[in-house]
Amino acid sequence: DVKVTQSSRYLVKRTGEKVFLECVQDMDHENMFWYRQDPGLGLRLIYFSYDVKMKEKGDIPEGYSVSREKKERFSLILESASTNQTSMYLCASSFFRLGEPSTDTQYFGPGTRLTVL
Amino acid sequence: GENVEQHPSTLSVQEGDSAVIKCTYSDSASNYFPWYKQELGKGPQLIIDIRSNVGEKKDQRIAVTLNKTAKHFSLHITETQPEDSAVYFCAASRFYSSASKIIFGSGTRLSIRP
């Protein structure tokens, strides 16, 4: 069974704090993703990474950065948290290897509900 | 930019009846259309997917149809059961050289009435 874990289920931070959200997957997946989920807006891609130390911006990268130092771990960083970053954050991973068929299936973690006061 | 529209946003059906959720996509290069189910307190989980080379796919009580010309795809759940209550997301993606980027719809909250 693929397992994607996120460091916290619930997090409360203050405006201006630096926030780290951690994600770990145990399936040796190349691709990892960070989304935020807001009512009526679905899942919006913040950043993704297709290899260690590689990252690409998604649709809403402003105010966020990411780090991928190890294949299994992908961190989302809020440099200076703001109230409009209060949301559910979901991490996902998927398999890809050049030259091999990709299933494209993304496996999600349980999410971190972040509240910024 | 790329966009996926999903309707309805909420859906309530009687247990045993069918439920249909519809999506349209804007990127004509999309070639993969997954559907995810999100239960309370959990992350989304893939329930069925379809690729652009087929028009329909079925797995027990769930089926997906794809109309590439109209850029529409739909999820059909027959003989609904209480455990089908959840939020459902459609999505569309096209394969890049290094990773697939999936665009999600806004979600449909399905409630099954006993």
Short mmCIF file of N, CA and C in Angstrom, two decimals, chain A residues 11-78:
data_model
loop_
_atom_site.label_atom_id
_atom_site.label_comp_id
_atom_site.label_asym_id
_atom_site.label_seq_id
_atom_site.Cartn_x
_atom_site.Cartn_y
_atom_site.Cartn_z
N LEU A 11 -2.82 22.58 12.39
CA LEU A 11 -1.74 23.50 12.74
C LEU A 11 -2.33 24.89 12.88
N VAL A 12 -1.95 25.58 13.95
CA VAL A 12 -2.39 26.97 14.14
C VAL A 12 -1.15 27.83 14.28
N LYS A 13 -1.05 28.84 13.44
CA LYS A 13 0.11 29.73 13.45
C LYS A 13 -0.34 31.18 13.45
N ARG A 14 0.60 32.05 13.75
CA ARG A 14 0.28 33.49 13.78
C ARG A 14 0.80 34.16 12.51
N THR A 15 0.17 35.23 12.13
CA THR A 15 0.59 36.02 10.97
C THR A 15 2.06 36.39 11.10
N GLY A 16 2.81 36.17 10.02
CA GLY A 16 4.22 36.51 9.99
C GLY A 16 5.15 35.38 10.36
N GLU A 17 4.59 34.31 10.93
CA GLU A 17 5.44 33.17 11.30
C GLU A 17 5.90 32.41 10.05
N LYS A 18 7.04 31.75 10.17
CA LYS A 18 7.50 30.86 9.12
C LYS A 18 6.94 29.48 9.42
N VAL A 19 6.32 28.86 8.41
CA VAL A 19 5.63 27.60 8.63
C VAL A 19 6.21 26.53 7.70
N PHE A 20 6.45 25.37 8.26
CA PHE A 20 6.94 24.23 7.49
C PHE A 20 5.90 23.12 7.50
N LEU A 21 5.52 22.66 6.33
CA LEU A 21 4.65 21.49 6.22
C LEU A 21 5.47 20.38 5.55
N GLU A 22 5.49 19.24 6.23
CA GLU A 22 6.33 18.15 5.74
C GLU A 22 5.48 17.02 5.16
N CYS A 23 6.01 16.39 4.13
CA CYS A 23 5.33 15.27 3.50
C CYS A 23 6.34 14.18 3.20
N VAL A 24 5.98 12.95 3.51
CA VAL A 24 6.87 11.82 3.26
C VAL A 24 6.08 10.72 2.56
N GLN A 25 6.67 10.15 1.51
CA GLN A 25 6.04 9.01 0.83
C GLN A 25 7.01 7.82 0.85
N ASP A 26 6.42 6.63 0.89
CA ASP A 26 7.25 5.44 1.08
C ASP A 26 7.29 4.54 -0.15
N MET A 27 6.89 5.09 -1.32
CA MET A 27 6.80 4.25 -2.51
C MET A 27 7.86 4.57 -3.56
N ASP A 28 8.89 5.30 -3.18
CA ASP A 28 9.97 5.60 -4.11
C ASP A 28 9.45 6.34 -5.36
N HIS A 29 8.42 7.15 -5.18
CA HIS A 29 7.86 7.91 -6.30
C HIS A 29 8.75 9.08 -6.67
N GLU A 30 8.84 9.34 -7.97
CA GLU A 30 9.64 10.46 -8.44
C GLU A 30 8.93 11.80 -8.22
N ASN A 31 7.63 11.81 -8.50
CA ASN A 31 6.88 13.08 -8.48
C ASN A 31 6.22 13.31 -7.13
N MET A 32 6.30 14.53 -6.68
CA MET A 32 5.57 14.94 -5.47
C MET A 32 4.94 16.30 -5.70
N PHE A 33 3.80 16.51 -5.04
CA PHE A 33 2.97 17.69 -5.31
C PHE A 33 2.46 18.29 -4.00
N TRP A 34 2.27 19.59 -4.01
CA TRP A 34 1.55 20.27 -2.93
C TRP A 34 0.36 21.02 -3.52
N TYR A 35 -0.81 20.77 -2.91
CA TYR A 35 -2.05 21.44 -3.29
C TYR A 35 -2.63 22.15 -2.07
N ARG A 36 -3.43 23.16 -2.36
CA ARG A 36 -4.31 23.66 -1.30
C ARG A 36 -5.75 23.45 -1.75
N GLN A 37 -6.58 23.13 -0.75
CA GLN A 37 -7.99 22.84 -1.02
C GLN A 37 -8.85 23.83 -0.28
N ASP A 38 -9.66 24.56 -1.04
CA ASP A 38 -10.58 25.53 -0.47
C ASP A 38 -11.98 25.26 -1.00
N PRO A 39 -13.01 25.47 -0.17
CA PRO A 39 -14.39 25.18 -0.60
C PRO A 39 -14.73 25.91 -1.89
N GLY A 40 -15.29 25.16 -2.84
CA GLY A 40 -15.72 25.75 -4.10
C GLY A 40 -14.62 25.97 -5.11
N LEU A 41 -13.38 25.75 -4.69
CA LEU A 41 -12.25 25.97 -5.60
C LEU A 41 -11.52 24.69 -5.94
N GLY A 42 -11.90 23.59 -5.33
CA GLY A 42 -11.23 22.33 -5.64
C GLY A 42 -9.81 22.29 -5.11
N LEU A 43 -8.97 21.57 -5.81
CA LEU A 43 -7.56 21.45 -5.44
C LEU A 43 -6.75 22.30 -6.41
N ARG A 44 -5.95 23.17 -5.87
CA ARG A 44 -5.10 24.02 -6.71
C ARG A 44 -3.64 23.71 -6.44
N LEU A 45 -2.89 23.52 -7.50
CA LEU A 45 -1.49 23.11 -7.40
C LEU A 45 -0.61 24.30 -7.02
N ILE A 46 0.18 24.10 -5.97
CA ILE A 46 1.08 25.16 -5.51
C ILE A 46 2.46 24.97 -6.15
N TYR A 47 3.04 23.81 -5.93
CA TYR A 47 4.35 23.45 -6.50
C TYR A 47 4.37 21.95 -6.74
N PHE A 48 5.22 21.52 -7.65
CA PHE A 48 5.50 20.10 -7.74
C PHE A 48 6.98 19.88 -8.03
N SER A 49 7.38 18.64 -7.81
CA SER A 49 8.79 18.27 -7.97
C SER A 49 8.86 16.92 -8.66
N TYR A 50 9.70 16.81 -9.67
CA TYR A 50 9.82 15.53 -10.39
C TYR A 50 11.14 14.83 -10.11
N ASP A 51 11.93 15.42 -9.23
CA ASP A 51 13.19 14.78 -8.87
C ASP A 51 13.77 15.53 -7.68
N VAL A 52 14.72 14.91 -7.04
CA VAL A 52 15.39 15.56 -5.92
C VAL A 52 15.98 16.89 -6.38
N LYS A 53 15.78 17.91 -5.58
CA LYS A 53 16.28 19.26 -5.83
C LYS A 53 15.63 19.94 -7.04
N MET A 54 14.69 19.30 -7.68
CA MET A 54 13.98 19.92 -8.80
C MET A 54 12.61 20.36 -8.33
N LYS A 55 12.17 21.52 -8.82
CA LYS A 55 10.84 22.01 -8.47
C LYS A 55 10.29 22.83 -9.62
N GLU A 56 8.97 22.83 -9.71
CA GLU A 56 8.31 23.67 -10.70
C GLU A 56 7.10 24.32 -10.07
N LYS A 57 6.84 25.56 -10.47
CA LYS A 57 5.70 26.28 -9.95
C LYS A 57 4.41 25.70 -10.50
N GLY A 58 3.41 25.68 -9.62
CA GLY A 58 2.08 25.30 -10.06
C GLY A 58 1.28 26.53 -10.40
N ASP A 59 0.00 26.50 -10.08
CA ASP A 59 -0.89 27.60 -10.45
C ASP A 59 -0.90 28.75 -9.45
N ILE A 60 -0.57 28.45 -8.20
CA ILE A 60 -0.64 29.49 -7.16
C ILE A 60 0.59 29.46 -6.26
N PRO A 61 1.79 29.71 -6.81
CA PRO A 61 3.01 29.59 -6.01
C PRO A 61 3.32 30.79 -5.11
N GLU A 62 2.62 31.88 -5.32
CA GLU A 62 2.96 33.11 -4.60
C GLU A 62 2.80 32.92 -3.10
N GLY A 63 3.84 33.29 -2.36
CA GLY A 63 3.80 33.20 -0.90
C GLY A 63 4.29 31.87 -0.36
N TYR A 64 4.66 30.97 -1.28
CA TYR A 64 5.12 29.63 -0.88
C TYR A 64 6.48 29.33 -1.50
N SER A 65 7.21 28.44 -0.87
CA SER A 65 8.40 27.85 -1.47
C SER A 65 8.42 26.38 -1.08
N VAL A 66 9.29 25.61 -1.73
CA VAL A 66 9.35 24.19 -1.46
C VAL A 66 10.81 23.74 -1.39
N SER A 67 10.97 22.54 -0.82
CA SER A 67 12.30 21.96 -0.72
C SER A 67 12.20 20.47 -0.90
N ARG A 68 13.07 19.93 -1.73
CA ARG A 68 13.12 18.47 -1.88
C ARG A 68 14.59 18.04 -1.88
N GLU A 69 15.08 17.74 -0.70
CA GLU A 69 16.46 17.33 -0.51
C GLU A 69 16.63 15.81 -0.60
N LYS A 70 15.55 15.09 -0.31
CA LYS A 70 15.55 13.63 -0.40
C LYS A 70 14.35 13.20 -1.21
N LYS A 71 14.47 12.08 -1.87
CA LYS A 71 13.41 11.64 -2.79
C LYS A 71 12.08 11.45 -2.07
N GLU A 72 12.11 10.96 -0.85
CA GLU A 72 10.87 10.62 -0.16
C GLU A 72 10.21 11.81 0.54
N ARG A 73 10.87 12.94 0.60
CA ARG A 73 10.39 14.05 1.42
C ARG A 73 10.24 15.33 0.61
N PHE A 74 9.09 15.98 0.79
CA PHE A 74 8.81 17.22 0.05
C PHE A 74 8.20 18.20 1.04
N SER A 75 8.87 19.32 1.22
CA SER A 75 8.42 20.29 2.23
C SER A 75 7.84 21.53 1.58
N LEU A 76 6.78 22.02 2.18
CA LEU A 76 6.16 23.28 1.75
C LEU A 76 6.46 24.31 2.82
N ILE A 77 6.92 25.47 2.38
CA ILE A 77 7.32 26.51 3.33
C ILE A 77 6.52 27.78 3.07
N LEU A 78 5.95 28.30 4.14
CA LEU A 78 5.31 29.61 4.09
C LEU A 78 6.27 30.56 4.79
#
